[in-house]
Amino acid sequence: MSPGPIDTTDATFTAQVLQAQGPVMVFFWAEWSGGSKMIRADVDSSASDFAGRLTVARLNIDQNTATPPQQNVSSIPALLIFKNGAEVARKLGALSKGQLTEFIEANL
């Protein structure tokens, strides 16, 4: 497993997220989203902070338009944690690094 986040797509979401071994946090984002830009570095660093315990994936909603509605994501930034193919937690909006860490810890 690489220490950085993985980029997932409509085509790879099922394999990389829903069929993954262990928990996966998916960051739904877009280039034009100020909130996404605010938390991107913290989300990316959480991939190494939680290496071996959590996979961090990013999904660009402009390039991948099928997955967000399938996962009921209508606003970004959105962070969803999946375990065994099911969503177990969701946070919407920009979070501080501390809030992000607490969210992940509470749902591992």
Coordinates of N, CA and C in Angstrom, one line a residue:
M1 N 0.9 -1.2 0.0 CA 0.0 0.0 0.0 C 0.9 1.2 0.0
S2 N 0.6 2.2 -0.9 CA 1.4 3.4 -0.9 C 1.0 4.4 0.2
P3 N 1.9 5.2 0.6 CA 1.6 6.1 1.7 C 0.7 7.3 1.3
G4 N 0.6 7.5 0.0 CA -0.2 8.7 -0.5 C -1.6 8.2 -0.8
P5 N -2.4 9.2 -1.1 CA -3.8 8.9 -1.5 C -3.8 8.3 -2.9
I6 N -4.9 7.6 -3.2 CA -5.1 7.0 -4.5 C -6.2 7.8 -5.2
D7 N -6.1 8.0 -6.5 CA -7.2 8.6 -7.3 C -8.1 7.6 -7.8
T8 N -9.4 7.6 -7.4 CA -10.3 6.7 -7.9 C -11.2 7.3 -8.9
T9 N -11.9 6.5 -9.7 CA -12.8 7.0 -10.8 C -14.1 6.2 -10.8
D10 N -15.0 6.7 -11.7 CA -16.2 5.9 -11.8 C -15.9 4.4 -12.1
A11 N -14.9 4.2 -13.0 CA -14.6 2.9 -13.4 C -13.9 2.0 -12.4
T12 N -13.2 2.7 -11.4 CA -12.4 1.9 -10.5 C -13.0 1.9 -9.0
F13 N -14.1 2.7 -8.8 CA -14.6 2.9 -7.5 C -15.0 1.6 -6.8
T14 N -15.7 0.8 -7.5 CA -16.1 -0.5 -6.9 C -14.9 -1.3 -6.4
A15 N -13.9 -1.5 -7.3 CA -12.8 -2.3 -6.9 C -11.9 -1.6 -5.9
Q16 N -11.7 -0.3 -6.0 CA -10.8 0.3 -5.1 C -11.4 0.7 -3.7
V17 N -12.7 0.9 -3.7 CA -13.4 1.3 -2.5 C -14.3 0.2 -1.9
L18 N -15.3 -0.1 -2.7 CA -16.4 -1.1 -2.2 C -15.9 -2.5 -2.0
Q19 N -14.8 -2.9 -2.7 CA -14.3 -4.2 -2.6 C -13.0 -4.2 -1.8
A20 N -12.6 -3.1 -1.3 CA -11.3 -3.0 -0.6 C -11.2 -3.8 0.7
Q21 N -10.0 -4.2 1.0 CA -9.7 -4.9 2.3 C -9.4 -3.7 3.2
G22 N -10.2 -3.6 4.3 CA -9.9 -2.5 5.3 C -10.7 -1.3 4.9
P23 N -10.7 -0.3 5.8 CA -11.5 0.9 5.6 C -10.9 1.8 4.6
V24 N -11.7 2.5 3.9 CA -11.3 3.5 2.8 C -12.1 4.8 3.1
M25 N -11.4 5.9 3.1 CA -12.0 7.2 3.2 C -11.9 7.8 1.8
V26 N -13.0 8.2 1.2 CA -13.1 8.9 -0.1 C -13.4 10.3 0.0
F27 N -12.5 11.1 -0.6 CA -12.6 12.6 -0.6 C -13.2 13.0 -2.0
F28 N -14.5 13.4 -2.0 CA -15.1 13.9 -3.2 C -14.8 15.4 -3.3
W29 N -14.2 15.8 -4.4 CA -13.7 17.2 -4.6 C -13.8 17.7 -6.0
A30 N -13.6 19.0 -6.2 CA -13.5 19.6 -7.5 C -12.5 20.7 -7.5
E31 N -11.9 21.0 -8.6 CA -10.9 22.1 -8.7 C -11.5 23.5 -8.3
W32 N -12.8 23.7 -8.6 CA -13.4 25.0 -8.4 C -13.9 25.2 -6.9
S33 N -13.8 24.1 -6.1 CA -14.3 24.2 -4.8 C -13.3 24.7 -3.8
G34 N -13.6 25.9 -3.2 CA -12.7 26.5 -2.2 C -12.5 25.6 -1.0
G35 N -13.6 25.0 -0.5 CA -13.5 24.1 0.6 C -12.6 22.9 0.3
S36 N -12.7 22.4 -0.9 CA -11.9 21.2 -1.3 C -10.4 21.6 -1.3
K37 N -10.1 22.8 -1.8 CA -8.7 23.3 -1.8 C -8.2 23.5 -0.4
M38 N -9.1 23.9 0.5 CA -8.7 24.2 1.9 C -8.2 22.9 2.6
I39 N -8.9 21.8 2.4 CA -8.6 20.5 3.1 C -7.8 19.5 2.4
R40 N -7.5 19.8 1.1 CA -6.8 18.8 0.3 C -5.5 18.3 0.9
A41 N -4.7 19.3 1.3 CA -3.4 18.9 1.9 C -3.5 18.0 3.1
D42 N -4.5 18.4 4.0 CA -4.7 17.6 5.2 C -5.2 16.2 4.9
V43 N -6.1 16.1 3.9 CA -6.7 14.8 3.5 C -5.5 14.0 2.9
D44 N -4.7 14.6 2.0 CA -3.5 13.9 1.5 C -2.6 13.4 2.5
S45 N -2.3 14.2 3.5 CA -1.3 13.8 4.6 C -1.9 12.8 5.5
S46 N -3.3 12.7 5.6 CA -3.9 11.6 6.4 C -3.6 10.3 5.8
A47 N -3.3 10.2 4.5 CA -3.0 8.9 3.9 C -1.7 8.3 4.5
S48 N -0.7 9.2 4.8 CA 0.5 8.7 5.4 C 0.3 8.6 6.9
D49 N -0.4 9.5 7.5 CA -0.7 9.5 8.9 C -1.3 8.2 9.4
F50 N -2.2 7.6 8.5 CA -3.0 6.4 8.9 C -2.6 5.2 8.0
A51 N -1.4 5.3 7.4 CA -0.9 4.2 6.5 C -1.0 2.9 7.3
G52 N -1.5 1.9 6.6 CA -1.7 0.6 7.2 C -3.0 0.4 7.9
R53 N -3.7 1.5 8.2 CA -5.0 1.4 8.9 C -6.1 1.9 8.1
L54 N -5.8 2.8 7.1 CA -6.8 3.4 6.3 C -6.3 3.7 4.9
T55 N -7.1 3.4 3.9 CA -6.7 3.9 2.5 C -7.5 5.2 2.3
V56 N -6.8 6.2 1.7 CA -7.4 7.4 1.4 C -7.5 7.5 -0.2
A57 N -8.7 7.8 -0.6 CA -9.0 7.9 -2.1 C -9.6 9.2 -2.4
R58 N -9.3 9.8 -3.6 CA -9.8 11.0 -4.0 C -10.7 10.8 -5.3
L59 N -11.8 11.4 -5.4 CA -12.6 11.3 -6.6 C -13.0 12.7 -7.0
N60 N -12.6 13.1 -8.2 CA -12.9 14.4 -8.8 C -14.3 14.3 -9.4
I61 N -15.2 15.1 -8.8 CA -16.6 14.9 -9.2 C -16.9 15.5 -10.6
D62 N -16.0 16.4 -11.1 CA -16.2 16.9 -12.5 C -15.8 15.9 -13.6
Q63 N -14.8 15.1 -13.3 CA -14.3 14.0 -14.2 C -15.1 12.7 -14.0
N64 N -15.7 12.5 -12.9 CA -16.4 11.3 -12.6 C -17.8 11.6 -12.1
T65 N -18.8 11.6 -13.0 CA -20.1 12.1 -12.7 C -21.1 11.0 -12.3
A66 N -20.8 9.8 -12.4 CA -21.7 8.7 -12.1 C -21.7 8.4 -10.6
T67 N -20.5 8.4 -10.0 CA -20.3 7.9 -8.6 C -21.0 8.8 -7.6
P68 N -20.8 10.2 -7.6 CA -21.4 11.0 -6.6 C -22.9 10.8 -6.4
P69 N -23.7 10.8 -7.4 CA -25.2 10.5 -7.2 C -25.4 9.1 -6.6
Q70 N -24.6 8.1 -7.1 CA -24.8 6.8 -6.6 C -24.5 6.7 -5.0
Q71 N -23.6 7.6 -4.6 CA -23.3 7.6 -3.2 C -24.0 8.8 -2.4
N72 N -25.0 9.4 -3.1 CA -25.8 10.4 -2.5 C -24.9 11.6 -2.0
V73 N -23.9 11.9 -2.8 CA -23.1 13.1 -2.6 C -23.6 14.2 -3.5
S74 N -24.1 15.3 -2.8 CA -24.7 16.4 -3.6 C -23.9 17.7 -3.3
S75 N -23.0 17.7 -2.3 CA -22.2 18.9 -2.0 C -20.8 18.5 -1.7
I76 N -19.9 19.3 -1.9 CA -18.5 19.0 -1.7 C -17.8 20.2 -0.9
P77 N -16.7 20.0 -0.2 CA -16.0 18.7 -0.1 C -16.9 17.7 0.8
A78 N -16.8 16.5 0.4 CA -17.4 15.4 1.2 C -16.4 14.3 1.5
L79 N -16.4 13.8 2.7 CA -15.6 12.7 3.1 C -16.5 11.6 3.5
L80 N -16.3 10.4 2.9 CA -17.1 9.2 3.2 C -16.1 8.1 3.6
I81 N -16.4 7.4 4.7 CA -15.6 6.3 5.1 C -16.4 5.0 4.8
F82 N -15.8 4.1 4.1 CA -16.4 2.8 3.8 C -15.7 1.7 4.5
K83 N -16.5 0.7 5.0 CA -15.9 -0.5 5.5 C -16.7 -1.7 4.9
N84 N -16.0 -2.7 4.3 CA -16.7 -3.8 3.8 C -17.8 -3.4 2.8
G85 N -17.5 -2.4 2.0 CA -18.4 -2.0 0.9 C -19.6 -1.1 1.3
A86 N -19.7 -0.8 2.6 CA -20.8 0.0 3.1 C -20.2 1.3 3.7
E87 N -21.0 2.4 3.5 CA -20.6 3.7 4.1 C -20.9 3.6 5.6
V88 N -19.9 4.0 6.4 CA -20.1 4.0 7.9 C -20.0 5.4 8.5
A89 N -19.5 6.4 7.7 CA -19.5 7.7 8.2 C -19.4 8.7 7.1
R90 N -19.8 10.0 7.3 CA -19.8 11.0 6.3 C -19.6 12.3 7.0
K91 N -18.8 13.2 6.4 CA -18.6 14.6 6.8 C -18.6 15.5 5.6
L92 N -19.4 16.6 5.7 CA -19.5 17.5 4.6 C -18.8 18.8 5.0
G93 N -18.2 19.5 4.1 CA -17.6 20.8 4.3 C -16.2 20.7 4.7
A94 N -15.5 21.8 4.8 CA -14.1 21.9 5.2 C -13.9 21.6 6.7
L95 N -12.9 20.8 7.0 CA -12.6 20.4 8.4 C -11.2 20.9 8.7
S96 N -10.9 21.2 10.0 CA -9.6 21.5 10.4 C -8.8 20.1 10.4
K97 N -7.5 20.2 10.5 CA -6.7 19.0 10.5 C -7.1 18.2 11.8
G98 N -7.4 18.8 12.9 CA -7.8 18.2 14.1 C -9.1 17.5 14.0
Q99 N -10.1 18.2 13.3 CA -11.4 17.6 13.1 C -11.3 16.4 12.2
L100 N -10.5 16.5 11.2 CA -10.3 15.4 10.2 C -9.7 14.2 10.9
T101 N -8.7 14.4 11.8 CA -8.1 13.3 12.5 C -9.1 12.7 13.5
E102 N -9.9 13.5 14.1 CA -11.0 12.9 15.1 C -12.0 12.1 14.3
F103 N -12.4 12.6 13.1 CA -13.4 11.9 12.3 C -12.8 10.6 11.9
I104 N -11.6 10.5 11.4 CA -11.0 9.2 11.0 C -10.9 8.3 12.2
E105 N -10.3 8.8 13.3 CA -10.1 7.9 14.5 C -11.4 7.3 15.0
A106 N -12.5 8.1 15.0 CA -13.8 7.7 15.5 C -14.4 6.6 14.6
N107 N -13.9 6.5 13.4 CA -14.6 5.6 12.4 C -13.7 4.5 11.9
L108 N -12.5 4.3 12.5 CA -11.6 3.2 12.1 C -12.0 1.9 12.7

